[in-house]
JSON list of C-alpha atoms in Angstrom, two decimals:
[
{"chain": "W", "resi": 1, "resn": "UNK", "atom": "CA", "xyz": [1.51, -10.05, -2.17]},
{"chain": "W", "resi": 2, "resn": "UNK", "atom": "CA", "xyz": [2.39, -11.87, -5.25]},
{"chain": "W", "resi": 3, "resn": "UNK", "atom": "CA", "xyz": [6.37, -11.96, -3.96]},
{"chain": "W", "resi": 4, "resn": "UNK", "atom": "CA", "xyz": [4.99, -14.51, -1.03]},
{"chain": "W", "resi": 5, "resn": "UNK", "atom": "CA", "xyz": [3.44, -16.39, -3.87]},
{"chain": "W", "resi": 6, "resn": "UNK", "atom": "CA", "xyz": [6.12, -16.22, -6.32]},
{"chain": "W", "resi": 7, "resn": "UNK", "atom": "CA", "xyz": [8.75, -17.91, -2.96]},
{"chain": "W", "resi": 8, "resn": "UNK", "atom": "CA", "xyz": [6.71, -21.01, -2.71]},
{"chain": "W", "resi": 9, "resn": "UNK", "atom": "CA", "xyz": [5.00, -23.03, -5.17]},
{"chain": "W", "resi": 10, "resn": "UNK", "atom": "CA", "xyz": [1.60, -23.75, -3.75]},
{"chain": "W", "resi": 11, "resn": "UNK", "atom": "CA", "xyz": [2.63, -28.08, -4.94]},
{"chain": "W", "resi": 12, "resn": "UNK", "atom": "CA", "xyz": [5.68, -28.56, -2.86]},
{"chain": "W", "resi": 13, "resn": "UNK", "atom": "CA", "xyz": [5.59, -30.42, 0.97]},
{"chain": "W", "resi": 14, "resn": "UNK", "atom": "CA", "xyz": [3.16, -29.87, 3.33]},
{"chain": "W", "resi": 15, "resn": "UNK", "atom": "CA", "xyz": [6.33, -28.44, 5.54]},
{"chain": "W", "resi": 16, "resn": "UNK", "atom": "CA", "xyz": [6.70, -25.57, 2.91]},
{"chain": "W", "resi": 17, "resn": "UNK", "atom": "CA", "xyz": [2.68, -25.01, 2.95]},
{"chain": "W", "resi": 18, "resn": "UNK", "atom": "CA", "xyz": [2.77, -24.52, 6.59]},
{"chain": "W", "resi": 19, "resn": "UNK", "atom": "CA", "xyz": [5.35, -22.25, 7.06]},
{"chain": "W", "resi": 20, "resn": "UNK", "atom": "CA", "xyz": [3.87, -20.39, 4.01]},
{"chain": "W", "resi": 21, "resn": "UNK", "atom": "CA", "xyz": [0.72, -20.19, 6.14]},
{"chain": "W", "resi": 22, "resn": "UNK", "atom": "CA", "xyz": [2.52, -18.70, 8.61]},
{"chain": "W", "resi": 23, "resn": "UNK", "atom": "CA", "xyz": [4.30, -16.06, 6.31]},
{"chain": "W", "resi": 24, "resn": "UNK", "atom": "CA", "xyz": [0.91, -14.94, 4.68]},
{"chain": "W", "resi": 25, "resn": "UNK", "atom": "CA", "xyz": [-0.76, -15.00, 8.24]},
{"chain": "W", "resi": 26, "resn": "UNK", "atom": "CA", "xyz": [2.19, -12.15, 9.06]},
{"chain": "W", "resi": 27, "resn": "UNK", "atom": "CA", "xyz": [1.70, -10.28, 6.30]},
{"chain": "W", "resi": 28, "resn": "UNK", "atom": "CA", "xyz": [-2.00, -9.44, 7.08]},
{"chain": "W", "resi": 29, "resn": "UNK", "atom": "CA", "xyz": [-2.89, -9.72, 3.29]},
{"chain": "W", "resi": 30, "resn": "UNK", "atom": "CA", "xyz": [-6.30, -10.94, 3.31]},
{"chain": "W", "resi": 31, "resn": "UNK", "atom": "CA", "xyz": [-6.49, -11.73, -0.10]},
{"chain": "W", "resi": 32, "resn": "UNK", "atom": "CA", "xyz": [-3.12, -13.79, -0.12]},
{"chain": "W", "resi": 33, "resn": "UNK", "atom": "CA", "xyz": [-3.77, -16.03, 2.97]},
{"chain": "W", "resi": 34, "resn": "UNK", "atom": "CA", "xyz": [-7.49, -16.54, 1.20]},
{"chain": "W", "resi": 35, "resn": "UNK", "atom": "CA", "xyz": [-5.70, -18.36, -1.52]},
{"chain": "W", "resi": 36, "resn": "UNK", "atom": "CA", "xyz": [-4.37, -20.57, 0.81]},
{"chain": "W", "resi": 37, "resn": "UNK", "atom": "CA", "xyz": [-7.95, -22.18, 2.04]},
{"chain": "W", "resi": 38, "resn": "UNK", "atom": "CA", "xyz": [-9.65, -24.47, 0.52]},
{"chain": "W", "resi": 39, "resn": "UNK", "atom": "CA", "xyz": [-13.27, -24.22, -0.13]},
{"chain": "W", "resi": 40, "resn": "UNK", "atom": "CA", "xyz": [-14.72, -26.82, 2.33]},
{"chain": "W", "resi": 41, "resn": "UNK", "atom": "CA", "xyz": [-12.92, -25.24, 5.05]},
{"chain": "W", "resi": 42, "resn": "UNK", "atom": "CA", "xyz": [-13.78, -25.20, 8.53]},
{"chain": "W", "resi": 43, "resn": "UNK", "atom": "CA", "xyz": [-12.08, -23.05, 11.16]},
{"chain": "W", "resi": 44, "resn": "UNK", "atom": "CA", "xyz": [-12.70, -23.84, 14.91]},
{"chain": "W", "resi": 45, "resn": "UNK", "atom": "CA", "xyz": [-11.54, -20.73, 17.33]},
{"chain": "W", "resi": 46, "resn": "UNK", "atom": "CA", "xyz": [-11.96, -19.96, 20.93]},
{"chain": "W", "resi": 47, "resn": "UNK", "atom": "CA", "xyz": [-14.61, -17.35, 19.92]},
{"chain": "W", "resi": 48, "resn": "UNK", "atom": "CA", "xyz": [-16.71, -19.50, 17.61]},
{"chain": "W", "resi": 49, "resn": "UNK", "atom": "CA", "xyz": [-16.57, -21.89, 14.16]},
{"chain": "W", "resi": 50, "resn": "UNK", "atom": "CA", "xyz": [-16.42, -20.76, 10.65]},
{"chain": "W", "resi": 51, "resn": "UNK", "atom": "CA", "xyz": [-17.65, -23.36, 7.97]},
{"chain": "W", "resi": 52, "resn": "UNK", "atom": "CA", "xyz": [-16.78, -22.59, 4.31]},
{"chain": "W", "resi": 53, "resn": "UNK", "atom": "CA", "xyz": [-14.33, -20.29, 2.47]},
{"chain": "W", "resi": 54, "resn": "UNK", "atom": "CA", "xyz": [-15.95, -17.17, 2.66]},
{"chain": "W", "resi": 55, "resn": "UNK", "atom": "CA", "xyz": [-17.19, -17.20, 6.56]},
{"chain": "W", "resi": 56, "resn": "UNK", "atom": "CA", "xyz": [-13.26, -18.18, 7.31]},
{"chain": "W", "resi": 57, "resn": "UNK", "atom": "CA", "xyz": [-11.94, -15.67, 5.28]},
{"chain": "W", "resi": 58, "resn": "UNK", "atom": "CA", "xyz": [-14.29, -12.89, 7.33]},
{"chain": "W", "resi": 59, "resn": "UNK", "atom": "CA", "xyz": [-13.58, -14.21, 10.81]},
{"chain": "W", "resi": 60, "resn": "UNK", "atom": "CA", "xyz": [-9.55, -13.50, 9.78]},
{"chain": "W", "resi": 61, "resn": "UNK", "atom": "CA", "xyz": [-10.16, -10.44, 7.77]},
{"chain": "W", "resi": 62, "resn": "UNK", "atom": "CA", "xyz": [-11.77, -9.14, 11.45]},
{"chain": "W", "resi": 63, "resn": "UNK", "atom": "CA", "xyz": [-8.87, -10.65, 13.03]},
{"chain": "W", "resi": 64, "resn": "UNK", "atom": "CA", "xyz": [-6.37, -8.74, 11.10]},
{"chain": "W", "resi": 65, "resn": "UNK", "atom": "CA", "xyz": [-8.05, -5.31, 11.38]},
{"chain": "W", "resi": 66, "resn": "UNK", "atom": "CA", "xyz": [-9.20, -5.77, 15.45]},
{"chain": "W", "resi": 67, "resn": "UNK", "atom": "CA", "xyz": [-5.01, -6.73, 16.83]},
{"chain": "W", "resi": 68, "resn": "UNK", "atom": "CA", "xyz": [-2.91, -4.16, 14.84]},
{"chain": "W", "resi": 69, "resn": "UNK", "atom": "CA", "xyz": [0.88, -4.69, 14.75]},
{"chain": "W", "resi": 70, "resn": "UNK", "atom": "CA", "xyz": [0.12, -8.25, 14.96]},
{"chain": "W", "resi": 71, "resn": "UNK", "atom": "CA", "xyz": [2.82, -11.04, 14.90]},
{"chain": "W", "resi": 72, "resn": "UNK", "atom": "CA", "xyz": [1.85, -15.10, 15.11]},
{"chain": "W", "resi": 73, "resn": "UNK", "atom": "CA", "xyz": [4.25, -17.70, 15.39]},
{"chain": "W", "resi": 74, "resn": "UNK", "atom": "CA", "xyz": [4.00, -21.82, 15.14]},
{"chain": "W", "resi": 75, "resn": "UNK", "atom": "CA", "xyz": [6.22, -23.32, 17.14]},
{"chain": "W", "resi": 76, "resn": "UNK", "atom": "CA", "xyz": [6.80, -26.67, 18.26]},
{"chain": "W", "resi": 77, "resn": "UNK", "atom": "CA", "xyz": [5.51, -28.64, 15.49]},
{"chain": "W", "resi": 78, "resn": "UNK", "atom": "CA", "xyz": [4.69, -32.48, 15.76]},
{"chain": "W", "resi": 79, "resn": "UNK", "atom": "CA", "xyz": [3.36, -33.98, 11.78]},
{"chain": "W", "resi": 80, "resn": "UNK", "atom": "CA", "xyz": [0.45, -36.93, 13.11]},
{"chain": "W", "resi": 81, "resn": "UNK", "atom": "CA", "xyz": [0.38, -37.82, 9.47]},
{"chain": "W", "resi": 82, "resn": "UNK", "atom": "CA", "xyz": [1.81, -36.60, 5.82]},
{"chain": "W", "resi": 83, "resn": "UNK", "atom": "CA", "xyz": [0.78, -38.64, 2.63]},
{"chain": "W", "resi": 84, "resn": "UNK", "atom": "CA", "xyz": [0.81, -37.10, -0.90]},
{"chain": "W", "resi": 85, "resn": "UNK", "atom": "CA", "xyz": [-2.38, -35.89, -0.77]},
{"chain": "W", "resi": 86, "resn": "UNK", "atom": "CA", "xyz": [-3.49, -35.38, 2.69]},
{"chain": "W", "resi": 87, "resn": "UNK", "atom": "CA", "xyz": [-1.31, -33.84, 6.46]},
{"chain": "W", "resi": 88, "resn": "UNK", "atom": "CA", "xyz": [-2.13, -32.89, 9.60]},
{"chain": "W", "resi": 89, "resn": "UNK", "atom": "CA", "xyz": [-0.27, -31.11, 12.10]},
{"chain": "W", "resi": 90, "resn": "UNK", "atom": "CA", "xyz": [-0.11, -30.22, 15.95]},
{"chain": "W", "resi": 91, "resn": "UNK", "atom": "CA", "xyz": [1.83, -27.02, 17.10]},
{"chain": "W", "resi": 92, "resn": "UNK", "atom": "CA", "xyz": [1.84, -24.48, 19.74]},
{"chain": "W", "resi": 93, "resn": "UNK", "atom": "CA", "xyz": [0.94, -20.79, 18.88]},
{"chain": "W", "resi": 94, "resn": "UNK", "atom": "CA", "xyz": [1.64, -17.42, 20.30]},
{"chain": "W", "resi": 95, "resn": "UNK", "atom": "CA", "xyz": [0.72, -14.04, 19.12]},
{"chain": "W", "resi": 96, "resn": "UNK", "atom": "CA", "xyz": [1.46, -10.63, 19.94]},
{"chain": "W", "resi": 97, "resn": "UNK", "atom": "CA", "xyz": [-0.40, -7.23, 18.75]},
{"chain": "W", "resi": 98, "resn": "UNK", "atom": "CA", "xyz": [-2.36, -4.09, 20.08]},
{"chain": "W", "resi": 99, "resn": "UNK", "atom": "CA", "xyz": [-5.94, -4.09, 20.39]},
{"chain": "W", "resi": 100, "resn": "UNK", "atom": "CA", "xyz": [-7.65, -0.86, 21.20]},
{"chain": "W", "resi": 101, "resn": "UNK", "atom": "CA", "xyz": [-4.53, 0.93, 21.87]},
{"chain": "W", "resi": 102, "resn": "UNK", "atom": "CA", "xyz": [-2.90, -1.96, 24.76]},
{"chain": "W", "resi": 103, "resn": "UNK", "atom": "CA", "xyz": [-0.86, -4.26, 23.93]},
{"chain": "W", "resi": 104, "resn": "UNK", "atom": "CA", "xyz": [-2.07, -7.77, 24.21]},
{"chain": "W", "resi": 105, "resn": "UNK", "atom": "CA", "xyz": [-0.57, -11.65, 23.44]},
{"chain": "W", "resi": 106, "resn": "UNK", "atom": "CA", "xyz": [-2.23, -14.72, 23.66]},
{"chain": "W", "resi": 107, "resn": "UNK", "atom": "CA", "xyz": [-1.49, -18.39, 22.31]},
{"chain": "W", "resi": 108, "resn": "UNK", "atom": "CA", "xyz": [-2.20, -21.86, 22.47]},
{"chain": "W", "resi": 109, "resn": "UNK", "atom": "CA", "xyz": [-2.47, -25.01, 20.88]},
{"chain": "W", "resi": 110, "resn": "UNK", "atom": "CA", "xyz": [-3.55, -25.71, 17.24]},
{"chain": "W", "resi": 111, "resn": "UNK", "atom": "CA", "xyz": [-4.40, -28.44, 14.81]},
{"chain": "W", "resi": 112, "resn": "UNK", "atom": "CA", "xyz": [-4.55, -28.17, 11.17]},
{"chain": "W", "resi": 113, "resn": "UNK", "atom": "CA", "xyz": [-5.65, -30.20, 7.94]},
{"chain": "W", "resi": 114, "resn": "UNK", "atom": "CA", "xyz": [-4.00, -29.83, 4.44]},
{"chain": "W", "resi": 115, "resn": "UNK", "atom": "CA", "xyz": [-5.30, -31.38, 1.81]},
{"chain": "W", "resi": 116, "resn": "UNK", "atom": "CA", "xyz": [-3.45, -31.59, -1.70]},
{"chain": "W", "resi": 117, "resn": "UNK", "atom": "CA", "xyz": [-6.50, -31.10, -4.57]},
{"chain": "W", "resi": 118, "resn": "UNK", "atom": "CA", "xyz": [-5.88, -30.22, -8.22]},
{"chain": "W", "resi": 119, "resn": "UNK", "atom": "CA", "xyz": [-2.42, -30.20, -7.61]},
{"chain": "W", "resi": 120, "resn": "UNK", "atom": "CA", "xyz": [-1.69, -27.85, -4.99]},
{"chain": "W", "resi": 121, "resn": "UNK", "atom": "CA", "xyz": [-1.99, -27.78, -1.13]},
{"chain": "W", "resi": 122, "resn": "UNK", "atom": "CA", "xyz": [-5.06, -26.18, 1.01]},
{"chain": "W", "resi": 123, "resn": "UNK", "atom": "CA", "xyz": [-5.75, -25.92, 4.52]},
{"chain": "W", "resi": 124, "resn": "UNK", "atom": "CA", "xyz": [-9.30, -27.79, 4.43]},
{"chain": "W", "resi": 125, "resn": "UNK", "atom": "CA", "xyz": [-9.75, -27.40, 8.67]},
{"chain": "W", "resi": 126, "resn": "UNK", "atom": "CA", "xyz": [-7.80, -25.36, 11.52]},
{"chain": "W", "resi": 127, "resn": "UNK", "atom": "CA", "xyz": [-8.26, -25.60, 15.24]},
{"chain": "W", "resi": 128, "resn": "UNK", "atom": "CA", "xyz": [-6.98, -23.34, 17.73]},
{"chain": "W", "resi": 129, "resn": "UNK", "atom": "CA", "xyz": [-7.46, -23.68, 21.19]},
{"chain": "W", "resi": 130, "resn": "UNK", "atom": "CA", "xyz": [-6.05, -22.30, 24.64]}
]
């Protein structure tokens, strides 16, 4: 999915990097949204926590093969803070997909972290919650 990459540069606003998040998160490209995490990350969902890169990166890799057809959407966006280094942001969220053949939708509210290291932004922590 280099195109997505090649759109944004991974060092402009915090705005950009979340709306980027949300392009790669459409896409399904595992490998494309993983470049988006950082490291440290920690990923609280309805259905359990993820701590670290690689256990985040699983839980959505699952994500993207169990809802098919799947489309998210942030909406709704309130920044609590942006610096040059450091923003976090509250939003609603909706999806839409199949899973197991039905159709199914669900959304909520979310809050994530970004952190700017070495240059470019990462999501460092992501909460999601009915």
């Amino acid at each position: 999915m280099l195109t997505t990459i090649e759109r944004m540069s991974l060092t402009d606003d915090a705005a950009s990097f979340l709306a980027e998040y949300e392009l790669r998160t459409n896409a399904h490209d595992v490998e494309a949204w993983a470049d988006l995490i950082a490291e440290d990350a920690t990923y609280w969902f309805t259905n359990g926590s993820h701590v670290g890169k690689r256990a985040v990166v699983d839980a959505v890799a699952y994500n993207f093969r169990a809802i098919a057809d799947e489309t998210y959407r942030i909406s709704e966006i309130e920044w609590v803070h942006r610096a040059d280094d450091v923003a976090v942001v509250r939003y609603r969220f909706d999806w839409h997909g199949v899973i197991d053949g039905h159709a199914a939708s669900g959304g909520g509210r979310g809050t994530n972290v970004m952190s700017r290291r070495d240059g470019r932004w990462q999501m460092t922590h992501e909460h999601l919650s009915a």
